[in-house]
Amino acid sequence: MSSPSLEAFAARKLSSLERRRLRRQLAITDRIEGVSVERNGRRLVSFSCNDYLGLANDPQTKAASIAVTTRLGTGAGASRLVTGSHSLHTDLERRLARIKDTEDAVVFGSGYLANIGIIATLAGTPDLILVDELAHSCILAGSRLSGARVIPFAHNDPEAVERELASHRGDHRHCLLLTEGVFSMDGDLAPLPALARLADRFDAWLMTDDAHGFGVVGGGRGSGFAHPEPVEAPLQMGTLSKAAGAYGGYLCASHGVAELIRNRAPSFVYSTGLPPGTIAAAAEALRIIESDAARVARPLELARRFTRELGLPEAQSAIVPIVIGDTGATLEAGAALESSGYLVVPIRPPTVPPGTSRLRFTFSAGHTNEQVAGLIDAVLALGLTRTRASA
Ligand SMILES: *Cc1c(COP(=O)(O)O)cnc(C)c1O
């Protein structure tokens, strides 16, 4: 059975996307091993995965996942508060808290679920949320869900935050100050020390989303450790789906805050616990992140080599954007790199603001020096950057 009005609605929306070159397709991508992927029958070297340490296809994480799946099965069976909590979950939470140097941690089904649950539990209609204008979609979704007054502030601009706090903080009960530690589409670090000082001065609760910092910056401990002094944000959120190569989200916080979240965040309470095999893979990944400093350092080293040789601003994380602006030109640049054997997926609105379509390069511990050198040559051949700066 189909509904004519529903079909007409879908067709209208899709053709509008098509006209603006914003319609997207699921491209079947088999991640074969390390950084190699197969797409459209061709083998490519991917510079578009968030698996920064190559842990999604690592012999140790895979063995941990398989062994636990064989023993405990494929699903958690229920939400955490019913029968879905296993000692594996609590071990993982303890390990996360230790890495982030917090009292406690809560693991969610995904980073998206973590953000919508945490933000909407801690803020409500009498409250104020200040959020970086480039923050991830799920941070905005959680902010809107909370019913609080939401004011976006200019990207990475503590003076803008100070102005908003001075004007509006007094009219609200509580205030959440939300930012990414490393920005997902720009790769830059948030000015966490300045934001933490403002949060302290105006009694705001600083929450950092470390989806792209964890495992990569701050010796792998994340963006809170990537500044001259550790920044102790009271709410440190992140994901196990990127550098940790598994799946799931987390919040590191005090014991009291973690307990409140376990009791009240709907996306924690009413969603099934993560599968045991996923938890085991994540725990093994954290063990590797804590013990293998060379592996942790490599993505940033490769990103810096890329920016140095192309004369781009120095990489602050494993993510390097080359903003082209025009969406059509960005798609063409991506296609040209793909024909040279490199997968660099073009990023366009609404993932980034209109007029800032870009190539987003991500570097992984799994890339060889030769692969990065080849990529640099292919980017130079596009004529997007000035010239080879050194090398
Ligand atoms: C990927 C991402 C998330 C969502 O994490 P998942 O575990 O993939 O749901 C949240 N915040 C940021 C900044 C991200 O890049």
GROMACS .gro file of C-alpha atoms and ligand atoms in nm:
model
  406
    1MET     CA    1   0.000   0.000   0.000
    2SER     CA    2   0.124   0.349  -0.070
    3SER     CA    3  -0.009   0.694   0.001
    4PRO     CA    4  -0.017   0.927  -0.305
    5SER     CA    5   0.024   1.243  -0.096
    6LEU     CA    6   0.320   1.090   0.091
    7GLU     CA    7   0.486   0.980  -0.235
    8ALA     CA    8   0.432   1.327  -0.387
    9PHE     CA    9   0.583   1.488  -0.076
   10ALA     CA   10   0.892   1.267  -0.092
   11ALA     CA   11   0.936   1.324  -0.467
   12ARG     CA   12   0.904   1.702  -0.429
   13LYS     CA   13   1.161   1.715  -0.150
   14LEU     CA   14   1.407   1.493  -0.336
   15SER     CA   15   1.387   1.692  -0.658
   16SER     CA   16   1.450   2.013  -0.466
   17LEU     CA   17   1.766   1.855  -0.319
   18GLU     CA   18   1.864   1.736  -0.666
   19ARG     CA   19   1.833   2.086  -0.813
   20ARG     CA   20   2.071   2.225  -0.550
   21ARG     CA   21   2.314   1.934  -0.596
   22LEU     CA   22   2.246   1.838  -0.235
   23ARG     CA   23   2.087   1.499  -0.293
   24ARG     CA   24   2.303   1.228  -0.144
   25GLN     CA   25   2.328   0.859  -0.221
   26LEU     CA   26   2.447   0.577  -0.004
   27ALA     CA   27   2.770   0.475  -0.174
   28ILE     CA   28   2.841   0.112  -0.098
   29THR     CA   29   3.184   0.110   0.062
   30ASP     CA   30   3.356  -0.205   0.181
   31ARG     CA   31   3.630  -0.125   0.425
   32ILE     CA   32   3.865  -0.409   0.338
   33GLU     CA   33   4.159  -0.376   0.568
   34GLY     CA   34   4.340  -0.084   0.724
   35VAL     CA   35   4.269   0.224   0.515
   36SER     CA   36   4.174   0.038   0.195
   37VAL     CA   37   3.817   0.050   0.078
   38GLU     CA   38   3.633  -0.083  -0.222
   39ARG     CA   39   3.381   0.145  -0.393
   40ASN     CA   40   3.218   0.109  -0.734
   41GLY     CA   41   3.438  -0.194  -0.797
   42ARG     CA   42   3.758   0.001  -0.735
   43ARG     CA   43   4.008  -0.018  -0.455
   44LEU     CA   44   4.082   0.322  -0.299
   45VAL     CA   45   4.289   0.456  -0.013
   46SER     CA   46   4.044   0.625   0.222
   47PHE     CA   47   4.114   0.964   0.374
   48SER     CA   48   3.752   0.989   0.485
   49CYS     CA   49   3.718   0.746   0.776
   50ASN     CA   50   3.701   0.851   1.141
   51ASP     CA   51   3.873   0.529   1.245
   52TYR     CA   52   4.179   0.739   1.333
   53LEU     CA   53   4.381   0.461   1.491
   54GLY     CA   54   4.279   0.173   1.267
   55LEU     CA   55   4.116   0.003   1.565
   56ALA     CA   56   3.795  -0.092   1.382
   57ASN     CA   57   3.982  -0.365   1.201
   58ASP     CA   58   4.259  -0.447   1.444
   59PRO     CA   59   4.341  -0.811   1.528
   60GLN     CA   60   4.324  -0.746   1.904
   61THR     CA   61   3.993  -0.557   1.909
   62LYS     CA   62   3.839  -0.812   1.673
   63ALA     CA   63   3.957  -1.103   1.886
   64ALA     CA   64   3.817  -0.940   2.202
   65SER     CA   65   3.483  -0.883   2.032
   66ILE     CA   66   3.460  -1.235   1.890
   67ALA     CA   67   3.554  -1.404   2.218
   68VAL     CA   68   3.294  -1.212   2.415
   69THR     CA   69   3.026  -1.259   2.150
   70THR     CA   70   3.088  -1.634   2.156
   71ARG     CA   71   3.051  -1.635   2.534
   72LEU     CA   72   2.768  -1.385   2.588
   73GLY     CA   73   2.581  -1.355   2.260
   74THR     CA   74   2.506  -1.073   2.019
   75GLY     CA   75   2.268  -0.852   2.212
   76ALA     CA   76   2.239  -0.698   2.561
   77GLY     CA   77   1.879  -0.819   2.585
   78ALA     CA   78   1.735  -0.513   2.760
   79SER     CA   79   1.802  -0.157   2.865
   80ARG     CA   80   2.082  -0.105   3.115
   81LEU     CA   81   1.846  -0.042   3.409
   82VAL     CA   82   1.657  -0.367   3.351
   83THR     CA   83   1.890  -0.660   3.268
   84GLY     CA   84   2.116  -0.501   3.003
   85SER     CA   85   2.402  -0.402   3.234
   86HIS     CA   86   2.696  -0.637   3.241
   87SER     CA   87   3.023  -0.613   3.430
   88LEU     CA   88   3.175  -0.540   3.087
   89HIS     CA   89   2.976  -0.213   3.076
   90THR     CA   90   3.088  -0.104   3.420
   91ASP     CA   91   3.451  -0.198   3.349
   92LEU     CA   92   3.439   0.014   3.035
   93GLU     CA   93   3.290   0.306   3.229
   94ARG     CA   94   3.565   0.279   3.492
   95ARG     CA   95   3.832   0.277   3.224
   96LEU     CA   96   3.684   0.587   3.056
   97ALA     CA   97   3.668   0.773   3.387
   98ARG     CA   98   4.030   0.685   3.455
   99ILE     CA   99   4.147   0.811   3.115
  100LYS     CA  100   3.954   1.137   3.150
  101ASP     CA  101   4.039   1.172   3.520
  102THR     CA  102   3.675   1.202   3.630
  103GLU     CA  103   3.492   1.022   3.911
  104ASP     CA  104   3.251   0.836   3.688
  105ALA     CA  105   3.137   0.769   3.332
  106VAL     CA  106   2.814   0.658   3.163
  107VAL     CA  107   2.811   0.469   2.834
  108PHE     CA  108   2.523   0.527   2.589
  109GLY     CA  109   2.414   0.348   2.272
  110SER     CA  110   2.583   0.613   2.054
  111GLY     CA  111   2.731   0.960   2.067
  112TYR     CA  112   2.411   1.097   1.917
  113LEU     CA  113   2.202   0.936   2.191
  114ALA     CA  114   2.445   1.064   2.454
  115ASN     CA  115   2.416   1.426   2.341
  116ILE     CA  116   2.039   1.437   2.312
  117GLY     CA  117   2.003   1.261   2.649
  118ILE     CA  118   2.258   1.460   2.848
  119ILE     CA  119   2.163   1.806   2.725
  120ALA     CA  120   1.787   1.760   2.755
  121THR     CA  121   1.826   1.613   3.105
  122LEU     CA  122   2.043   1.894   3.239
  123ALA     CA  123   1.860   2.191   3.083
  124GLY     CA  124   1.495   2.293   3.066
  125THR     CA  125   1.276   2.593   2.983
  126PRO     CA  126   1.412   2.828   3.255
  127ASP     CA  127   1.769   2.772   3.135
  128LEU     CA  128   2.012   2.913   2.882
  129ILE     CA  129   2.224   2.715   2.636
  130LEU     CA  130   2.517   2.884   2.461
  131VAL     CA  131   2.642   2.668   2.177
  132ASP     CA  132   2.920   2.716   1.922
  133GLU     CA  133   2.761   2.791   1.585
  134LEU     CA  134   2.952   2.504   1.420
  135ALA     CA  135   2.858   2.242   1.678
  136HIS     CA  136   2.742   1.900   1.556
  137SER     CA  137   2.380   1.841   1.460
  138CYS     CA  138   2.310   1.620   1.765
  139ILE     CA  139   2.428   1.894   2.005
  140LEU     CA  140   2.172   2.126   1.845
  141ALA     CA  141   1.909   1.851   1.853
  142GLY     CA  142   1.964   1.801   2.228
  143SER     CA  143   1.957   2.175   2.285
  144ARG     CA  144   1.624   2.217   2.107
  145LEU     CA  145   1.477   1.913   2.281
  146SER     CA  146   1.559   2.066   2.621
  147GLY     CA  147   1.323   2.359   2.570
  148ALA     CA  148   1.591   2.598   2.701
  149ARG     CA  149   1.670   2.928   2.532
  150VAL     CA  150   1.943   2.845   2.278
  151ILE     CA  151   2.188   3.111   2.162
  152PRO     CA  152   2.459   3.013   1.911
  153PHE     CA  153   2.786   3.201   1.949
  154ALA     CA  154   3.053   3.287   1.689
  155HIS     CA  155   3.279   2.989   1.629
  156ASN     CA  156   3.559   2.955   1.886
  157ASP     CA  157   3.515   3.314   2.005
  158PRO     CA  158   3.538   3.352   2.385
  159GLU     CA  159   3.466   3.726   2.359
  160ALA     CA  160   3.133   3.648   2.194
  161VAL     CA  161   3.060   3.401   2.474
  162GLU     CA  162   3.146   3.663   2.735
  163ARG     CA  163   2.908   3.915   2.573
  164GLU     CA  164   2.623   3.663   2.569
  165LEU     CA  165   2.685   3.561   2.929
  166ALA     CA  166   2.701   3.923   3.044
  167SER     CA  167   2.374   4.005   2.863
  168HIS     CA  168   2.167   3.692   2.933
  169ARG     CA  169   2.307   3.477   3.213
  170GLY     CA  170   2.124   3.670   3.485
  171ASP     CA  171   1.783   3.602   3.330
  172HIS     CA  172   1.816   3.224   3.351
  173ARG     CA  173   1.834   2.958   3.620
  174HIS     CA  174   2.120   2.748   3.480
  175CYS     CA  175   2.345   2.782   3.180
  176LEU     CA  176   2.508   2.514   2.966
  177LEU     CA  177   2.808   2.614   2.753
  178LEU     CA  178   2.845   2.364   2.468
  179THR     CA  179   3.134   2.312   2.232
  180GLU     CA  180   3.325   2.043   2.048
  181GLY     CA  181   3.680   1.989   2.174
  182VAL     CA  182   3.796   1.926   1.816
  183PHE     CA  183   3.556   2.045   1.546
  184SER     CA  184   3.442   1.765   1.320
  185MET     CA  185   3.442   1.950   0.989
  186ASP     CA  186   3.722   2.203   1.055
  187GLY     CA  187   3.965   2.007   1.270
  188ASP     CA  188   4.041   2.304   1.494
  189LEU     CA  189   4.061   2.292   1.875
  190ALA     CA  190   3.814   2.488   2.086
  191PRO     CA  191   3.970   2.749   2.318
  192LEU     CA  192   3.881   2.536   2.621
  193PRO     CA  193   4.094   2.720   2.883
  194ALA     CA  194   3.920   3.052   2.804
  195LEU     CA  195   3.576   2.888   2.791
  196ALA     CA  196   3.639   2.715   3.125
  197ARG     CA  197   3.734   3.047   3.288
  198LEU     CA  198   3.414   3.209   3.157
  199ALA     CA  199   3.206   2.913   3.273
  200ASP     CA  200   3.356   2.950   3.618
  201ARG     CA  201   3.302   3.325   3.634
  202PHE     CA  202   2.937   3.314   3.521
  203ASP     CA  203   2.841   2.981   3.681
  204ALA     CA  204   2.784   2.803   3.350
  205TRP     CA  205   2.833   2.428   3.299
  206LEU     CA  206   3.094   2.361   3.032
  207MET     CA  207   3.024   2.052   2.822
  208THR     CA  208   3.275   1.933   2.564
  209ASP     CA  209   3.205   1.688   2.281
  210ASP     CA  210   3.532   1.508   2.219
  211ALA     CA  211   3.416   1.284   1.934
  212HIS     CA  212   3.723   1.378   1.726
  213GLY     CA  213   3.972   1.454   2.003
  214PHE     CA  214   3.965   1.130   2.199
  215GLY     CA  215   4.239   0.888   2.093
  216VAL     CA  216   4.412   1.155   1.886
  217VAL     CA  217   4.500   1.474   2.077
  218GLY     CA  218   4.624   1.523   2.432
  219GLY     CA  219   4.822   1.199   2.417
  220GLY     CA  220   4.500   1.016   2.330
  221ARG     CA  221   4.318   1.142   2.639
  222GLY     CA  222   4.140   1.401   2.429
  223SER     CA  223   4.096   1.774   2.394
  224GLY     CA  224   4.085   1.841   2.770
  225PHE     CA  225   4.453   1.740   2.773
  226ALA     CA  226   4.554   1.920   2.452
  227HIS     CA  227   4.615   2.258   2.619
  228PRO     CA  228   4.905   2.373   2.840
  229GLU     CA  229   4.703   2.285   3.153
  230PRO     CA  230   4.436   2.010   3.170
  231VAL     CA  231   4.087   2.160   3.134
  232GLU     CA  232   3.848   1.999   3.378
  233ALA     CA  233   3.510   2.047   3.213
  234PRO     CA  234   3.240   1.904   3.443
  235LEU     CA  235   3.069   1.737   3.142
  236GLN     CA  236   3.294   1.554   2.896
  237MET     CA  237   3.107   1.370   2.627
  238GLY     CA  238   3.250   1.160   2.346
  239THR     CA  239   3.203   0.860   2.124
  240LEU     CA  240   3.350   0.512   2.101
  241SER     CA  241   3.263   0.506   1.729
  242LYS     CA  242   3.559   0.702   1.594
  243ALA     CA  243   3.916   0.660   1.721
  244ALA     CA  244   3.806   0.370   1.943
  245GLY     CA  245   3.682   0.191   1.630
  246ALA     CA  246   3.376   0.040   1.799
  247TYR     CA  247   3.038   0.195   1.874
  248GLY     CA  248   2.869   0.383   2.157
  249GLY     CA  249   2.880   0.720   2.331
  250TYR     CA  250   2.986   0.827   2.678
  251LEU     CA  251   2.975   1.100   2.936
  252CYS     CA  252   3.259   1.144   3.186
  253ALA     CA  253   3.148   1.346   3.489
  254SER     CA  254   3.123   1.344   3.867
  255HIS     CA  255   2.953   1.051   4.036
  256GLY     CA  256   2.645   1.259   4.120
  257VAL     CA  257   2.597   1.384   3.765
  258ALA     CA  258   2.653   1.036   3.621
  259GLU     CA  259   2.392   0.894   3.859
  260LEU     CA  260   2.141   1.160   3.756
  261ILE     CA  261   2.200   1.080   3.390
  262ARG     CA  262   2.160   0.704   3.453
  263ASN     CA  263   1.828   0.779   3.622
  264ARG     CA  264   1.684   1.048   3.399
  265ALA     CA  265   1.830   1.065   3.047
  266PRO     CA  266   1.558   0.909   2.827
  267SER     CA  267   1.804   0.794   2.562
  268PHE     CA  268   1.988   0.598   2.833
  269VAL     CA  269   1.687   0.471   3.027
  270TYR     CA  270   1.471   0.364   2.732
  271SER     CA  271   1.730   0.227   2.492
  272THR     CA  272   1.891  -0.117   2.490
  273GLY     CA  273   2.244  -0.154   2.627
  274LEU     CA  274   2.526  -0.197   2.379
  275PRO     CA  275   2.600  -0.552   2.261
  276PRO     CA  276   2.869  -0.732   2.465
  277GLY     CA  277   3.100  -0.772   2.164
  278THR     CA  278   3.093  -0.397   2.100
  279ILE     CA  279   3.175  -0.322   2.462
  280ALA     CA  280   3.463  -0.571   2.455
  281ALA     CA  281   3.605  -0.416   2.137
  282ALA     CA  282   3.581  -0.067   2.289
  283ALA     CA  283   3.750  -0.179   2.611
  284GLU     CA  284   4.035  -0.337   2.417
  285ALA     CA  285   4.063  -0.019   2.208
  286LEU     CA  286   4.095   0.190   2.525
  287ARG     CA  287   4.368  -0.041   2.651
  288ILE     CA  288   4.559   0.016   2.326
  289ILE     CA  289   4.502   0.393   2.340
  290GLU     CA  290   4.644   0.398   2.695
  291SER     CA  291   4.949   0.190   2.608
  292ASP     CA  292   5.054   0.259   2.247
  293ALA     CA  293   5.177   0.620   2.238
  294ALA     CA  294   5.332   0.590   1.891
  295ARG     CA  295   5.006   0.475   1.735
  296VAL     CA  296   4.815   0.755   1.908
  297ALA     CA  297   5.064   1.018   1.786
  298ARG     CA  298   5.063   0.911   1.422
  299PRO     CA  299   4.737   1.060   1.282
  300LEU     CA  300   4.835   1.409   1.398
  301GLU     CA  301   5.189   1.364   1.264
  302LEU     CA  302   5.056   1.269   0.921
  303ALA     CA  303   4.802   1.554   0.921
  304ARG     CA  304   5.083   1.798   1.004
  305ARG     CA  305   5.299   1.662   0.727
  306PHE     CA  306   5.008   1.717   0.485
  307THR     CA  307   4.946   2.077   0.597
  308ARG     CA  308   5.318   2.159   0.604
  309GLU     CA  309   5.386   2.031   0.255
  310LEU     CA  310   5.079   2.202   0.110
  311GLY     CA  311   5.135   2.533   0.287
  312LEU     CA  312   4.805   2.504   0.478
  313PRO     CA  313   4.754   2.624   0.839
  314GLU     CA  314   4.909   2.366   1.073
  315ALA     CA  315   4.678   2.076   1.155
  316GLN     CA  316   4.554   2.072   1.517
  317SER     CA  317   4.395   1.728   1.489
  318ALA     CA  318   4.359   1.438   1.244
  319ILE     CA  319   4.109   1.642   1.039
  320VAL     CA  320   4.217   1.887   0.768
  321PRO     CA  321   3.962   2.073   0.555
  322ILE     CA  322   4.027   2.237   0.221
  323VAL     CA  323   3.728   2.468   0.181
  324ILE     CA  324   3.635   2.515  -0.184
  325GLY     CA  325   3.302   2.692  -0.137
  326ASP     CA  326   3.105   2.598  -0.445
  327THR     CA  327   2.932   2.261  -0.408
  328GLY     CA  328   2.972   2.159  -0.774
  329ALA     CA  329   3.344   2.238  -0.774
  330THR     CA  330   3.385   2.042  -0.450
  331LEU     CA  331   3.213   1.737  -0.599
  332GLU     CA  332   3.441   1.760  -0.903
  333ALA     CA  333   3.754   1.784  -0.688
  334GLY     CA  334   3.642   1.479  -0.491
  335ALA     CA  335   3.581   1.288  -0.816
  336ALA     CA  336   3.928   1.382  -0.944
  337LEU     CA  337   4.093   1.251  -0.627
  338GLU     CA  338   3.887   0.935  -0.653
  339SER     CA  339   4.011   0.878  -1.008
  340SER     CA  340   4.367   0.904  -0.867
  341GLY     CA  341   4.283   0.632  -0.615
  342TYR     CA  342   4.204   0.843  -0.305
  343LEU     CA  343   3.866   0.853  -0.134
  344VAL     CA  344   3.803   1.202   0.006
  345VAL     CA  345   3.428   1.242   0.037
  346PRO     CA  346   3.310   1.598  -0.042
  347ILE     CA  347   3.124   1.762   0.247
  348ARG     CA  348   2.842   2.001   0.162
  349PRO     CA  349   2.546   2.174   0.328
  350PRO     CA  350   2.368   2.111   0.558
  351THR     CA  351   2.663   1.933   0.722
  352VAL     CA  352   2.860   2.259   0.677
  353PRO     CA  353   2.728   2.616   0.634
  354PRO     CA  354   2.614   2.723   0.284
  355GLY     CA  355   2.903   2.838   0.064
  356THR     CA  356   3.165   2.637   0.255
  357SER     CA  357   3.157   2.301   0.076
  358ARG     CA  358   3.491   2.134   0.127
  359LEU     CA  359   3.714   1.836   0.098
  360ARG     CA  360   3.765   1.695   0.446
  361PHE     CA  361   4.079   1.484   0.484
  362THR     CA  362   4.117   1.256   0.784
  363PHE     CA  363   4.443   1.085   0.872
  364SER     CA  364   4.481   0.750   1.038
  365ALA     CA  365   4.758   0.558   1.209
  366GLY     CA  366   4.696   0.303   0.935
  367HIS     CA  367   4.819   0.527   0.652
  368THR     CA  368   5.169   0.469   0.523
  369ASN     CA  369   5.408   0.755   0.447
  370GLU     CA  370   5.385   0.662   0.077
  371GLN     CA  371   5.006   0.690   0.078
  372VAL     CA  372   5.023   1.037   0.230
  373ALA     CA  373   5.293   1.144  -0.017
  374GLY     CA  374   5.074   1.018  -0.304
  375LEU     CA  375   4.776   1.211  -0.169
  376ILE     CA  376   4.982   1.529  -0.145
  377ASP     CA  377   5.081   1.493  -0.512
  378ALA     CA  378   4.720   1.432  -0.614
  379VAL     CA  379   4.601   1.741  -0.423
  380LEU     CA  380   4.877   1.951  -0.580
  381ALA     CA  381   4.765   1.831  -0.923
  382LEU     CA  382   4.418   1.975  -0.852
  383GLY     CA  383   4.571   2.320  -0.812
  384LEU     CA  384   4.367   2.391  -0.498
  385THR     CA  385   4.652   2.497  -0.277
  386ARG     CA  386   4.934   2.734  -0.352
  387THR     CA  387   5.238   2.517  -0.413
  388ARG     CA  388   5.438   2.255  -0.241
  389ALA     CA  389   5.578   2.436   0.059
  390SER     CA  390   5.870   2.209   0.146
  391ALA     CA  391   5.964   1.844   0.105
  392LIG     C1  392   3.012   1.161   1.516
  392LIG     C2  393   2.978   1.266   1.614
  392LIG     C3  394   2.881   1.245   1.712
  392LIG     C4  395   2.794   1.122   1.712
  392LIG     O1  396   2.861   1.011   1.756
  392LIG     P1  397   2.808   0.865   1.711
  392LIG     O2  398   2.869   0.775   1.812
  392LIG     O3  399   2.856   0.843   1.573
  392LIG     O4  400   2.658   0.871   1.720
  392LIG     C5  401   2.862   1.342   1.807
  392LIG     N1  402   2.933   1.456   1.806
  392LIG     C6  403   3.025   1.482   1.711
  392LIG     C7  404   3.102   1.609   1.716
  392LIG     C8  405   3.050   1.388   1.612
  392LIG     O5  406   3.139   1.413   1.517
   0.00000   0.00000   0.00000
